Coordinates of N, CA, C and O in Angstrom, one line a residue:
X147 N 19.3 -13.0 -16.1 CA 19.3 -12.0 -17.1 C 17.9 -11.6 -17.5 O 16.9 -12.3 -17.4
X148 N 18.0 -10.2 -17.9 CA 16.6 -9.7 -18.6 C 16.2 -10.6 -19.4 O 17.3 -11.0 -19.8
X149 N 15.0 -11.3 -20.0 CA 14.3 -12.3 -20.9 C 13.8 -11.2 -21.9 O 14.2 -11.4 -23.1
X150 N 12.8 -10.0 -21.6 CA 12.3 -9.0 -22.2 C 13.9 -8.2 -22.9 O 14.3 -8.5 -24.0
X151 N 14.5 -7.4 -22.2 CA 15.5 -6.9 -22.5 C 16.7 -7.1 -23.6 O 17.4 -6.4 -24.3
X152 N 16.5 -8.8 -23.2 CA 17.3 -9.2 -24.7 C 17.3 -9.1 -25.8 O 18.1 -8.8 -26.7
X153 N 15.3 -9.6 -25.9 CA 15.3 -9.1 -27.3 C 15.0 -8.0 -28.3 O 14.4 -7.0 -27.8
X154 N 15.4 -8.0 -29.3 CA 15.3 -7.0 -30.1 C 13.8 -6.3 -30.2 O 12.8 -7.0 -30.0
X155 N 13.8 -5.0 -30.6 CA 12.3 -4.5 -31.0 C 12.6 -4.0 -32.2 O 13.4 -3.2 -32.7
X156 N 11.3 -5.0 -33.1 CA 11.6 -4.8 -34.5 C 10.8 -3.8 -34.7 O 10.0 -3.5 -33.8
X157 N 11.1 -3.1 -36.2 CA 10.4 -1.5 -36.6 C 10.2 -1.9 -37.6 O 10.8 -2.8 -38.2
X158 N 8.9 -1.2 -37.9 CA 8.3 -1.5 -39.7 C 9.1 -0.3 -40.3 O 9.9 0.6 -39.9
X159 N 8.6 -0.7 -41.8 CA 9.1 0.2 -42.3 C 8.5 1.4 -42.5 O 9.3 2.1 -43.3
X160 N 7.8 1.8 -42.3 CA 7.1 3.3 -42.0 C 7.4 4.1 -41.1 O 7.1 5.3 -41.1
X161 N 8.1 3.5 -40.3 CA 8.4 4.7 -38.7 C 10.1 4.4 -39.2 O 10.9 3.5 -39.7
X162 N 10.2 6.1 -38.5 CA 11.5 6.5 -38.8 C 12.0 6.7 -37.1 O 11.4 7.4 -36.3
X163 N 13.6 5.8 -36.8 CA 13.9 5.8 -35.9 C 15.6 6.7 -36.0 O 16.4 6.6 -36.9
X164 N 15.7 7.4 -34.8 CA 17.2 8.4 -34.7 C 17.5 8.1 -33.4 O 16.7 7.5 -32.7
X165 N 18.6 8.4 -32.9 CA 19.5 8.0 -31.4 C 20.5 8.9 -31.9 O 21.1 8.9 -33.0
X166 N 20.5 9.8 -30.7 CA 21.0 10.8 -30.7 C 21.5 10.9 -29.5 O 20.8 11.8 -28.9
X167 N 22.5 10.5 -28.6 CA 23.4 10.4 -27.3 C 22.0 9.4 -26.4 O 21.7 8.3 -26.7
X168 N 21.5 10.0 -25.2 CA 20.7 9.1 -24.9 C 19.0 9.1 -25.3 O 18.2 8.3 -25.0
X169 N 19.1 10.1 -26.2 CA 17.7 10.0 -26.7 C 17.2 9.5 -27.7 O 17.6 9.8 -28.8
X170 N 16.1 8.8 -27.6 CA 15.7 7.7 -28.2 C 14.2 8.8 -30.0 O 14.0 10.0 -29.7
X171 N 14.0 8.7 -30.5 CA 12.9 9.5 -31.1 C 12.8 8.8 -32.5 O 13.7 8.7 -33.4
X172 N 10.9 8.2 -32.3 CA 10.1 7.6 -33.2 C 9.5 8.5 -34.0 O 9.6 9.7 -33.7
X173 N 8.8 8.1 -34.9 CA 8.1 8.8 -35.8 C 7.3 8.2 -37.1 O 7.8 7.8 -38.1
X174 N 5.8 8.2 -36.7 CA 5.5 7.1 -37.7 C 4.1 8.1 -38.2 O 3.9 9.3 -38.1
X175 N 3.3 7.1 -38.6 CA 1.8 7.9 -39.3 C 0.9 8.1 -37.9 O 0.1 9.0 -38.0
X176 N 0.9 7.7 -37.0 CA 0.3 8.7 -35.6 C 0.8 9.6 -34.9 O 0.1 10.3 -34.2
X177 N 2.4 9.9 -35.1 CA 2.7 11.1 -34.4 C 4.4 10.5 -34.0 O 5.0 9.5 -34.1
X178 N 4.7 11.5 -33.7 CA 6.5 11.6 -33.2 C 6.4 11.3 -31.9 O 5.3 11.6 -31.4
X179 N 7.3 10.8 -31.0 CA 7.5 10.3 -29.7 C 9.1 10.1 -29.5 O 9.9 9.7 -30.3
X180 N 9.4 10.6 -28.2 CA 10.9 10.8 -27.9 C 11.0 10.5 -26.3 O 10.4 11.0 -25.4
X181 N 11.9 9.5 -26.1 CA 12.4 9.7 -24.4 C 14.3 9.6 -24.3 O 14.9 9.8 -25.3
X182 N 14.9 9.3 -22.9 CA 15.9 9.8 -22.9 C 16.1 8.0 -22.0 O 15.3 7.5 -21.2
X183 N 16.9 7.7 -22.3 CA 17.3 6.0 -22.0 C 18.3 6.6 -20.4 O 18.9 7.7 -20.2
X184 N 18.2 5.5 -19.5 CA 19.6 5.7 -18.4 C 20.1 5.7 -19.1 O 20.0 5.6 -20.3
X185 N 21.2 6.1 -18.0 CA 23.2 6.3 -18.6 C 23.5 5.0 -18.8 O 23.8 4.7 -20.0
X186 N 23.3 3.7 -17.7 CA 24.0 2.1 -17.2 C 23.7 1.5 -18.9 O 24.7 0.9 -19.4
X187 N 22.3 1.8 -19.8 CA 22.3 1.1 -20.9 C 22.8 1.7 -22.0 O 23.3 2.8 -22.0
X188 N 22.6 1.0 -23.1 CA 23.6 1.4 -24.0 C 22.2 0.9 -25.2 O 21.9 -0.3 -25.3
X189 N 21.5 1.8 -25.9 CA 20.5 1.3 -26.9 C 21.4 1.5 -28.5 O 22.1 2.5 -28.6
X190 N 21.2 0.4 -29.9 CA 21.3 0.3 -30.8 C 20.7 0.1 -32.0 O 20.0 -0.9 -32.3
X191 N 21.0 1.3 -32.8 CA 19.4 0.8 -34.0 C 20.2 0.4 -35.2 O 21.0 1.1 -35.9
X192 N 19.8 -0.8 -35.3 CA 20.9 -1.9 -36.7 C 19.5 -1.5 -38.3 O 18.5 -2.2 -38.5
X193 N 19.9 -0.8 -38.8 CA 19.3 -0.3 -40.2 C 19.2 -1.5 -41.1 O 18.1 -1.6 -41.7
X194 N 20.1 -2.5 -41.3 CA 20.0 -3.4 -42.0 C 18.5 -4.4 -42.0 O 17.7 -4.6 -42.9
X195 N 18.6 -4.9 -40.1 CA 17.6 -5.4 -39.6 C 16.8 -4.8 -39.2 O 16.2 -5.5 -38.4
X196 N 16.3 -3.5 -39.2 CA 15.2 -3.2 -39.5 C 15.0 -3.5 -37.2 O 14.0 -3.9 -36.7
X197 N 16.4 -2.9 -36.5 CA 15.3 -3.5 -35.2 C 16.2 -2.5 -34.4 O 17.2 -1.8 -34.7
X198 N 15.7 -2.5 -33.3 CA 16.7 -1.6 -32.0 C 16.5 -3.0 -30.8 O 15.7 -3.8 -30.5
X199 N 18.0 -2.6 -30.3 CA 18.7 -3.9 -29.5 C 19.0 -2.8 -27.8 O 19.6 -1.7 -27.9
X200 N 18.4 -3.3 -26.3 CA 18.8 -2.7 -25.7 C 20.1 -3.6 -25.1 O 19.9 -4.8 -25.0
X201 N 21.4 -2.8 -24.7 CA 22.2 -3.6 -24.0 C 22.6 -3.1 -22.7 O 22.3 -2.0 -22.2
X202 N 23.4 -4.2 -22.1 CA 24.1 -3.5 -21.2 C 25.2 -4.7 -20.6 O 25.1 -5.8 -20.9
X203 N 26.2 -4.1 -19.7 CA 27.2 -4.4 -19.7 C 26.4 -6.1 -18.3 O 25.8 -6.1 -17.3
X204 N 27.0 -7.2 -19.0 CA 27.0 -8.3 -18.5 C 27.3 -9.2 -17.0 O 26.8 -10.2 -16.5
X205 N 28.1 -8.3 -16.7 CA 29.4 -8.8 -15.2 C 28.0 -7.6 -14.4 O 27.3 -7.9 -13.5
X206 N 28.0 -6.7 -14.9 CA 27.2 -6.0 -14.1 C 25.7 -6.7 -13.7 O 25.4 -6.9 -12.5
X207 N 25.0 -6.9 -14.6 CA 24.0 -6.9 -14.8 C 23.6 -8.5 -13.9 O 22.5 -8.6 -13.3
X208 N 24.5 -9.2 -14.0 CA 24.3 -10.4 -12.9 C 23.9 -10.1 -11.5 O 22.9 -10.6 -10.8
X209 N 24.7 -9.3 -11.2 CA 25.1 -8.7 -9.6 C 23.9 -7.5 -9.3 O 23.4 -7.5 -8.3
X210 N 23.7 -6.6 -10.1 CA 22.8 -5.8 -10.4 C 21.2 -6.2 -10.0 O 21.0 -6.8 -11.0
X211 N 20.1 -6.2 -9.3 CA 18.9 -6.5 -9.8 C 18.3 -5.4 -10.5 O 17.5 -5.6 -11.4
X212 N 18.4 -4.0 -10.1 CA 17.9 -3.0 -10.4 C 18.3 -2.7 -11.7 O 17.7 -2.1 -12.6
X213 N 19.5 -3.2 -11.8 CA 20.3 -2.6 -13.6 C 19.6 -3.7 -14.4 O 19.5 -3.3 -15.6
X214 N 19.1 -4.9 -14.0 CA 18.2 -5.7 -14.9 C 16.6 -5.4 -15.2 O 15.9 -5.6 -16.2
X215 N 16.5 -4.7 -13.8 CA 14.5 -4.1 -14.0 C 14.9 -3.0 -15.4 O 14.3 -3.1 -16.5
X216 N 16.0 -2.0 -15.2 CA 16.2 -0.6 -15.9 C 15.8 -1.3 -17.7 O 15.0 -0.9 -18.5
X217 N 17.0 -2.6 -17.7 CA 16.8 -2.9 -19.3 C 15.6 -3.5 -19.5 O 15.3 -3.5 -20.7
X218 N 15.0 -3.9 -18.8 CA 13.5 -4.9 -19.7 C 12.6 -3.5 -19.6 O 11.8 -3.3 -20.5
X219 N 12.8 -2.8 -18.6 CA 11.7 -1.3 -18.9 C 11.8 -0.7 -20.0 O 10.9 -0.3 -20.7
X220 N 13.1 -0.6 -20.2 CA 13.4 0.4 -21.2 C 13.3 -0.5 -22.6 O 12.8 0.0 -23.6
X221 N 13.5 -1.2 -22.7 CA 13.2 -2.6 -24.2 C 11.6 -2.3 -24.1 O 11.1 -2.0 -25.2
X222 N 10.7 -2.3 -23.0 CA 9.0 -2.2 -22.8 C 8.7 -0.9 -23.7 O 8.3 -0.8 -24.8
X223 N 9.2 0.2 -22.7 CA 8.8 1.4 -23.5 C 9.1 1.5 -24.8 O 8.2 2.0 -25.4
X224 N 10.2 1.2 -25.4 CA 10.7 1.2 -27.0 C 9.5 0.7 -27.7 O 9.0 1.4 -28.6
X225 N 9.2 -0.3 -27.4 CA 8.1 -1.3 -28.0 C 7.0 -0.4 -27.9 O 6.6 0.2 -28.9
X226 N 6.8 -0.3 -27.4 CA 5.6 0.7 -26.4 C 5.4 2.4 -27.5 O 4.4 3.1 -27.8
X227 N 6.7 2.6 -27.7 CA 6.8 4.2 -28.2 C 6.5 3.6 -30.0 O 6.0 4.4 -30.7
X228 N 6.7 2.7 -30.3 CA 6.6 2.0 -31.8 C 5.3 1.7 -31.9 O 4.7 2.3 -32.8
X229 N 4.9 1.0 -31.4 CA 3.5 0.5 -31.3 C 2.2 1.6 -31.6 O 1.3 1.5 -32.4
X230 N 2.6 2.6 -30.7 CA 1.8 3.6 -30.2 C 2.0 4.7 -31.7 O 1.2 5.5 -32.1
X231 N 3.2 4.4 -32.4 CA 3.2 5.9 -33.5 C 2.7 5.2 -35.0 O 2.5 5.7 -36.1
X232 N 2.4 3.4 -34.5 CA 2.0 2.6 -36.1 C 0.3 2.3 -35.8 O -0.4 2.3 -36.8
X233 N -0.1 2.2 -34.4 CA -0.8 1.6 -34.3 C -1.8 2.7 -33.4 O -2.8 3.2 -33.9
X234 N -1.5 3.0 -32.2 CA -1.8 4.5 -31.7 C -2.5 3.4 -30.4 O -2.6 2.2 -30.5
X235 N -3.0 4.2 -29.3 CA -4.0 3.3 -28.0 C -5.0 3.7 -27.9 O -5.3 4.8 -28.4
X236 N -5.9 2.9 -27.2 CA -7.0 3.7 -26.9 C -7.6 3.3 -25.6 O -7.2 2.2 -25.1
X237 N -8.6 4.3 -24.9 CA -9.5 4.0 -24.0 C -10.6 4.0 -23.7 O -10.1 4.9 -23.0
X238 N -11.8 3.9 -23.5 CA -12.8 4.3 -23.1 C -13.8 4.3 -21.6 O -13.9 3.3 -20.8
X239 N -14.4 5.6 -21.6 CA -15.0 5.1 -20.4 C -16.1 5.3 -20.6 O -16.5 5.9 -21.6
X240 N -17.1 4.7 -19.4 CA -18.8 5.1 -19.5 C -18.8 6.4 -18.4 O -17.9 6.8 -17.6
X241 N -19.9 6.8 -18.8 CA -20.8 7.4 -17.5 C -22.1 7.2 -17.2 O -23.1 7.7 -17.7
X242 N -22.0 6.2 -16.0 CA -23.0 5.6 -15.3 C -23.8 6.5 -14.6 O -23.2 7.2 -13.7
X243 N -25.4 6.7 -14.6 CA -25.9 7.8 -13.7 C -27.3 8.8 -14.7 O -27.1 9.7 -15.6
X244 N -28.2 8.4 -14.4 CA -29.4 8.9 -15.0 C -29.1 10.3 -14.9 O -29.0 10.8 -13.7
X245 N -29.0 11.1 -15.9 CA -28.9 12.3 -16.6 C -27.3 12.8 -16.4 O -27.1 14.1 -16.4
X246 N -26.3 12.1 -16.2 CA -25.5 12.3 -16.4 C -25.0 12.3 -17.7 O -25.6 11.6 -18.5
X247 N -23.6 13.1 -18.5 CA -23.6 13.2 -19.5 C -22.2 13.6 -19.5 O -21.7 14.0 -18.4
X248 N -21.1 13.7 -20.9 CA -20.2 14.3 -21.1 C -20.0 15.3 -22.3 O -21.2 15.3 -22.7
X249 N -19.6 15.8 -22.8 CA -19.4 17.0 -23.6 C -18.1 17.3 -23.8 O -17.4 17.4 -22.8
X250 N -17.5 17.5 -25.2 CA -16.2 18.4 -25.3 C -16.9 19.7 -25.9 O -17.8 19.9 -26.7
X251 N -15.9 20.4 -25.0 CA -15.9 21.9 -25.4 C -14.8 22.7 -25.9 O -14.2 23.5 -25.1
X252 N -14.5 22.6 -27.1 CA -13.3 23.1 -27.5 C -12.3 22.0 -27.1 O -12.4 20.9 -27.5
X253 N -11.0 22.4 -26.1 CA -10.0 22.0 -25.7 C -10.2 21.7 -24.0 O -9.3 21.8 -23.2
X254 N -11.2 21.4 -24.0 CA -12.1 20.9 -22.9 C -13.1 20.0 -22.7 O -14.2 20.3 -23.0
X255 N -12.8 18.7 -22.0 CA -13.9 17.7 -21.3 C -14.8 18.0 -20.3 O -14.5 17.9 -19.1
X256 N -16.0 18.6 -20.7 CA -17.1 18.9 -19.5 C -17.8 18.1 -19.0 O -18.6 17.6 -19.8
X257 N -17.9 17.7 -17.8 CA -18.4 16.6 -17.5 C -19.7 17.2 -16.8 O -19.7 18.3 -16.2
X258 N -21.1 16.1 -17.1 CA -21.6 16.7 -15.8 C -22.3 15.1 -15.4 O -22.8 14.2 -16.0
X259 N -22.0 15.3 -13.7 CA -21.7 13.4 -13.0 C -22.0 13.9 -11.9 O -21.2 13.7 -11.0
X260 N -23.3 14.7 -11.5 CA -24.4 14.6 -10.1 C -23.7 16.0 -9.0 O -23.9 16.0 -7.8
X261 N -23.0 16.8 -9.8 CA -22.4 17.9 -9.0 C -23.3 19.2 -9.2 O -24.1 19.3 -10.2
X262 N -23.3 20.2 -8.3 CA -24.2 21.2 -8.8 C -23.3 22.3 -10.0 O -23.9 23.4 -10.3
X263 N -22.0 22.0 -10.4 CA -21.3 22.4 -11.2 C -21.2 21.5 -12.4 O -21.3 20.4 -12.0
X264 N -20.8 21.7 -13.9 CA -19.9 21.1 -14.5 C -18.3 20.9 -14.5 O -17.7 21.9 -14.8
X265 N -17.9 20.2 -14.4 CA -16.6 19.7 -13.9 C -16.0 19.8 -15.3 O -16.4 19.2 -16.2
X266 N -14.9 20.7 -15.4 CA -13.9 20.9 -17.2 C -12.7 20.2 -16.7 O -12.1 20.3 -15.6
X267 N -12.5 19.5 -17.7 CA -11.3 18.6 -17.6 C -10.8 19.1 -18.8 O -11.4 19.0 -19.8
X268 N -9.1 20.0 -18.9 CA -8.4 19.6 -20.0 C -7.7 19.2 -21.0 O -6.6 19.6 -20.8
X269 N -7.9 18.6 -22.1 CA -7.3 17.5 -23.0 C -5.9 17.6 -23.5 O -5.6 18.3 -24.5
X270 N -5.2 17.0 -23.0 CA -3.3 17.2 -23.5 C -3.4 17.8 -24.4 O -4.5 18.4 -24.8
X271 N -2.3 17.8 -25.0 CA -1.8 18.4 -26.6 C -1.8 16.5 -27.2 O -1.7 15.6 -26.3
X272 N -1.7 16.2 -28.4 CA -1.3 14.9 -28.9 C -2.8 13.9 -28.4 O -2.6 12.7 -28.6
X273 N -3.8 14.2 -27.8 CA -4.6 13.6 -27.4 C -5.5 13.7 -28.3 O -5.7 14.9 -28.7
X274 N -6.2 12.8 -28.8 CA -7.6 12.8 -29.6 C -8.7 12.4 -28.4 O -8.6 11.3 -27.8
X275 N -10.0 13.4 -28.2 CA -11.0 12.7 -27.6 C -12.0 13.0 -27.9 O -12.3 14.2 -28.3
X276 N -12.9 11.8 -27.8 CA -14.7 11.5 -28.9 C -15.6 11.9 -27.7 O -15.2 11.8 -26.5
X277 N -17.0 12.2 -28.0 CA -17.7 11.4 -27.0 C -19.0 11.6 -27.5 O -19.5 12.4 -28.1
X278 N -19.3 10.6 -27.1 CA -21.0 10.1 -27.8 C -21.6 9.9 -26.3 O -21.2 9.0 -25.8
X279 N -22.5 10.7 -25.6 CA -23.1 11.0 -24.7 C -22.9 10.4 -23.7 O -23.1 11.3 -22.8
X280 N -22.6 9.5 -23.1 CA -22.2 8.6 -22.0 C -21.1 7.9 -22.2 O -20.7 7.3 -21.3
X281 N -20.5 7.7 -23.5 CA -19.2 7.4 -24.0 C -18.3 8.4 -24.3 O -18.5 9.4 -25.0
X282 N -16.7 7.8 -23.5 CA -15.6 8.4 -23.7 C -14.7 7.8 -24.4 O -14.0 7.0 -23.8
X283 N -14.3 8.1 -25.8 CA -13.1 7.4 -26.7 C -11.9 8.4 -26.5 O -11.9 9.5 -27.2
X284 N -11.1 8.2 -25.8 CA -9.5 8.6 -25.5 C -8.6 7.7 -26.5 O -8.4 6.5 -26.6
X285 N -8.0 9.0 -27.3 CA -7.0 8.0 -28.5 C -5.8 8.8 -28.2 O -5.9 9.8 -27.6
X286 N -4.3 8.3 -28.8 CA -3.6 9.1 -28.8 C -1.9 7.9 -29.0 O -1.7 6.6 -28.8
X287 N -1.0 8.8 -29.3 CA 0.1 7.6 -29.2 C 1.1 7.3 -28.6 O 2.0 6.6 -28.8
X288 N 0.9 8.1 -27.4 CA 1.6 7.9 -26.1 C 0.8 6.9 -25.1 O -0.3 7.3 -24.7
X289 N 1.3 6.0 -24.9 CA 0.5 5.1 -24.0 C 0.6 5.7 -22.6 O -0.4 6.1 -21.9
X290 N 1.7 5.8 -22.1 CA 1.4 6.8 -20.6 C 0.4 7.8 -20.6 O -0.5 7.7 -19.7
X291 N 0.3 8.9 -21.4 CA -0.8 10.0 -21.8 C -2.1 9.5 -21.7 O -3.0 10.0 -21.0
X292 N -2.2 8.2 -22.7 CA -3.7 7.9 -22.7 C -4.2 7.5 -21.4 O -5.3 7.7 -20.9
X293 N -3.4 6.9 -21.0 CA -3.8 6.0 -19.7 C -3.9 7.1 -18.1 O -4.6 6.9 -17.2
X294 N -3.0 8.2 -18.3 CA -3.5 8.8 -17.3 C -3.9 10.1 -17.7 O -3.4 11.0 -17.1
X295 N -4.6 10.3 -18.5 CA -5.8 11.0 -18.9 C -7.2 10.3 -18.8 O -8.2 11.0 -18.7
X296 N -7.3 9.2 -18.8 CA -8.1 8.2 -18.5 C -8.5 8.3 -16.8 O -9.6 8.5 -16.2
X297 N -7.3 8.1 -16.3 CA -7.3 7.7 -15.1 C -7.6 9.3 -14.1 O -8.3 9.4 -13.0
X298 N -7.1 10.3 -14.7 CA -7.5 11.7 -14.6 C -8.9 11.8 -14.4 O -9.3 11.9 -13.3
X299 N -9.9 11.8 -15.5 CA -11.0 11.8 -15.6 C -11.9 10.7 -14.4 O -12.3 11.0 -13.3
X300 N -11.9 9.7 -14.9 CA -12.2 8.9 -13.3 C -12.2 9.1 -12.4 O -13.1 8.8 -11.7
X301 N -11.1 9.7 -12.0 CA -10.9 10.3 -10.7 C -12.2 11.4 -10.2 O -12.5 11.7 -9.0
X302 N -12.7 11.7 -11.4 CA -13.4 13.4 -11.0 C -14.7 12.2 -10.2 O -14.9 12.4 -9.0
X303 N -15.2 11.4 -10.6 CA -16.4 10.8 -10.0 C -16.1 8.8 -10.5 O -16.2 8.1 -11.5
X304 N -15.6 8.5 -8.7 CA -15.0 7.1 -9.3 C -16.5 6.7 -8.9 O -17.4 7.2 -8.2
X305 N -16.4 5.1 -9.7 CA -17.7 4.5 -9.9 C -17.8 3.4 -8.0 O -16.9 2.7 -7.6
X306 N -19.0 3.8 -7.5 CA -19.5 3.5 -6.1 C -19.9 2.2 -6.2 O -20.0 1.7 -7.3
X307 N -20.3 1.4 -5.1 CA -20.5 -0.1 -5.0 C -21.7 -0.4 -4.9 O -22.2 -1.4 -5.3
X308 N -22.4 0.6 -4.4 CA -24.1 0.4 -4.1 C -24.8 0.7 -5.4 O -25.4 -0.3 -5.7
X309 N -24.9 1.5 -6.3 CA -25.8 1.8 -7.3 C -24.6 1.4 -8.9 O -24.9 1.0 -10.0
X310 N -23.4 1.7 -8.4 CA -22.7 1.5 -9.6 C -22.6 2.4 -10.7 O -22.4 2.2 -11.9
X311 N -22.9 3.6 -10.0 CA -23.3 5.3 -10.6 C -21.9 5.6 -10.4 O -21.3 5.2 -9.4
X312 N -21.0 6.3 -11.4 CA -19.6 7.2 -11.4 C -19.0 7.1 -13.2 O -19.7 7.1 -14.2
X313 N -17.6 7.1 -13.2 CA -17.0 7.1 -14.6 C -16.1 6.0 -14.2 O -15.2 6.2 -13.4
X314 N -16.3 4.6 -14.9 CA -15.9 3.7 -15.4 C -14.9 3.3 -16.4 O -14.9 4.1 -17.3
X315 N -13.9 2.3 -16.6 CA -13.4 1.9 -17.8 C -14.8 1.0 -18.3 O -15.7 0.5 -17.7
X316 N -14.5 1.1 -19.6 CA -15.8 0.4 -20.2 C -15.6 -1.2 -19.8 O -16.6 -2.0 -19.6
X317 N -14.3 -1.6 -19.8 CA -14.1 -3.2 -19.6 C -14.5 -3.4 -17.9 O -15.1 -4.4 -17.6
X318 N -14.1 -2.5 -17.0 CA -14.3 -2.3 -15.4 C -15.5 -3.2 -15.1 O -16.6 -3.0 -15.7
X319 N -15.3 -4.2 -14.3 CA -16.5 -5.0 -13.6 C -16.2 -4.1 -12.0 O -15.2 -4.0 -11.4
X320 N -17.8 -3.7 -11.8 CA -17.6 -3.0 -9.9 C -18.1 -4.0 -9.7 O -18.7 -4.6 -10.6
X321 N -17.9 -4.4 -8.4 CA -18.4 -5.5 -7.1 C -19.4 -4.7 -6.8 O -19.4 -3.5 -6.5
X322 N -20.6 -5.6 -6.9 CA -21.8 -4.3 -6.1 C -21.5 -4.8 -4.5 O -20.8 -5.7 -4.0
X323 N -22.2 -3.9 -3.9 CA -23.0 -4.2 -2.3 C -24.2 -4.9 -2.4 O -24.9 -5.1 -3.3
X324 N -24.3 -5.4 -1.1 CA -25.7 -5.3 -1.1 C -26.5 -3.7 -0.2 O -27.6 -3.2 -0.5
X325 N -25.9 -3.4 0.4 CA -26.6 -2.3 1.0 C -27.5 -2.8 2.3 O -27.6 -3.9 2.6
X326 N -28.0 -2.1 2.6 CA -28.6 -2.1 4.3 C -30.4 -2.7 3.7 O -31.2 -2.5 2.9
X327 N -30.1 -3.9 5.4 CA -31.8 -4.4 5.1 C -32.3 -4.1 5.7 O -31.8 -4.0 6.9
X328 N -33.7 -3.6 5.6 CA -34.4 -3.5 6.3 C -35.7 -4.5 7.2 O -36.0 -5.6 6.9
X329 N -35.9 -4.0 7.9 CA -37.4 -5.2 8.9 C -36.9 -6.5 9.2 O -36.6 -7.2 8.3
X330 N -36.9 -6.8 9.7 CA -36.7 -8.3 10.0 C -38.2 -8.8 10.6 O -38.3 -10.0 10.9

């Protein structure tokens, strides 16, 4: 059986939780969040306790491996959709590279990372983003969002092995090279 899935996901009391056929919708002091659960489970929000319980049918779920991944994912994301509207995520990245730099512009991330253009990247809806010259603070209370807005940006100039020049997670350790010797 699911280990994750069994148990309950407790809610503070500040976020407001509704279930409405299969959709699930949080609501706390960072922002509202909503998804839509499989059919196979069956989600419950007990008001007393203060928790939402994911289930699903038993005889199944033995025989099932896939109908066991469905409930611990969906117990993850719940947690995940709570977390994110009490507590909110965050990311950051560097930009590695002498005169390299970042900029928001409006409703736009301008990058400039050794291109003869600046590169505009732009910022979801529900996304907060900072940047202090070579630092990128990505906030927001969708953890999927932050993370591939993150991973978006990176992309435009991933960090290289030889010089260790590109856009970085700030925690990211690169493996350098050594690079080519010369004279023997």
């Amino acid at each position: 059986m699911s280990r994750i899935g069994r148990k309950p996901v407790s809610v503070p009391k500040n976020v407001k939780v509704s279930i409405s056929g299969r959709t699930i919708s949080v609501e706390g002091p960072k922002g509202k969040l909503s998804m839509e659960h499989r059919p196979e489970l069956s989600v419950t929000w007990d008001e007393s306790e203060k928790s939402i319980s994911v289930g699903v049918d038993e005889a199944k779920a033995t025989e099932d491996r896939q109908l066991r991944a469905y409930w611990g994912t969906t117990r993850s994301l719940i947690n995940n959709m709570i977390e994110g509207v009490t507590k909110g995520y965050e990311k950051k990245l560097e930009i590695v590279g002498v005169g390299w730099s970042g900029a928001l512009q409006g409703q736009n991330l301008s990058l400039k990372v050794g291109f003869a253009n600046r590169i505009e990247v732009p910022v979801p809806q529900g996304l907060t983003v900072a940047v202090e010259k070579q630092l990128i603070t990505i906030t927001g209370a969708d953890k999927q969002e932050v993370g591939h807005f993150a991973a978006k940006v990176r992309a435009k100039r991933k960090p290289e092995p030889y010089n260790g020049k590109g856009i970085k997670y700030s925690d990211e350790v690169i493996q350098r090279k050594q690079g080519k010797a010369f004279g023997k």
